[in-house]
Amino acid sequence: GYAAGPHHALAGEIWGDGRGETLLGYAYDATPDLQLLTDWQSGADNYSTLGVSYQFTPQLALTPALWHENAAPHRLFPIAILTWSVQVF
């Protein structure tokens, strides 16, 4: 991974379904509360993603995104993730 200022990049290899798969990702901090995100994981069963993440408070964030299938018919799937973080320790 790499992070410099508002730019964050990731490249790596992960193990899934008995085979190695490539993972690439990039994020840009547009503001302290808004981050633009994209990633891609190799393999016909996986997706590329394009989204944004907005942090309403230090504990509450919303991340709407689009998943794009790697394999035909290359459908788009909208998704929204609401994250509530709680400090345990």
XYZ file of C-alpha atoms in Angstrom:
89
model
C 0.000 0.000 0.000
C 0.906 3.648 -0.467
C -0.445 6.797 1.144
C 0.706 10.341 0.503
C -1.507 13.266 1.372
C -5.004 12.626 0.032
C -3.943 9.684 -2.186
C -4.126 6.053 -1.032
C -3.231 3.107 -3.287
C -3.189 -0.635 -2.719
C -1.915 -3.520 -4.822
C -1.661 -7.088 -3.699
C -2.424 -10.735 -4.076
C -5.057 -12.576 -2.056
C -6.030 -16.225 -1.852
C -9.622 -17.157 -2.693
C -11.386 -20.293 -3.917
C -8.099 -22.178 -4.057
C -6.339 -19.663 -6.305
C -4.436 -16.409 -6.093
C -6.258 -13.253 -7.146
C -4.965 -9.744 -7.757
C -6.446 -6.822 -5.829
C -5.965 -3.161 -6.824
C -7.466 -0.179 -5.056
C -7.324 3.602 -4.949
C -8.923 6.213 -2.712
C -8.814 9.985 -2.770
C -9.659 12.133 0.259
C -11.656 14.957 -1.364
C -12.382 16.526 2.034
C -11.824 15.337 5.615
C -15.318 13.753 5.478
C -15.585 12.643 1.813
C -13.512 9.919 0.151
C -13.739 8.741 -3.496
C -13.032 5.003 -3.845
C -12.360 2.428 -6.552
C -11.064 -1.132 -6.501
C -10.791 -4.238 -8.651
C -10.326 -7.910 -7.834
C -9.356 -10.347 -10.590
C -11.384 -13.440 -11.360
C -14.612 -14.046 -13.224
C -16.568 -14.330 -9.948
C -15.446 -10.898 -8.715
C -16.181 -7.231 -9.296
C -14.745 -3.793 -9.735
C -16.207 -1.090 -7.494
C -16.679 2.669 -7.757
C -18.061 4.605 -4.816
C -17.877 7.399 -2.304
C -17.733 7.357 1.466
C -19.123 10.193 3.582
C -18.436 10.374 7.300
C -21.284 12.199 9.090
C -19.638 11.870 12.496
C -16.485 10.066 13.704
C -18.735 7.029 14.333
C -21.240 7.158 11.422
C -20.414 6.773 7.696
C -22.378 6.017 4.522
C -20.738 4.395 1.478
C -22.876 4.169 -1.679
C -21.175 2.333 -4.552
C -21.615 0.424 -7.807
C -20.307 -3.105 -8.273
C -19.475 -4.089 -11.863
C -19.234 -7.799 -12.717
C -15.920 -8.944 -14.207
C -17.655 -11.625 -16.306
C -20.441 -11.350 -18.876
C -23.095 -10.007 -18.795
C -21.150 -7.293 -16.858
C -24.139 -6.176 -14.803
C -24.065 -3.230 -12.366
C -25.194 -3.678 -8.773
C -25.883 -0.631 -6.583
C -24.982 -1.009 -2.922
C -25.030 1.228 0.127
C -23.209 0.450 3.367
C -24.019 2.273 6.593
C -21.252 1.915 9.180
C -21.614 2.672 12.882
C -18.333 2.352 14.797
C -18.239 1.704 18.533
C -15.061 1.900 20.575
C -14.703 -1.225 22.714
C -11.386 -0.547 24.454
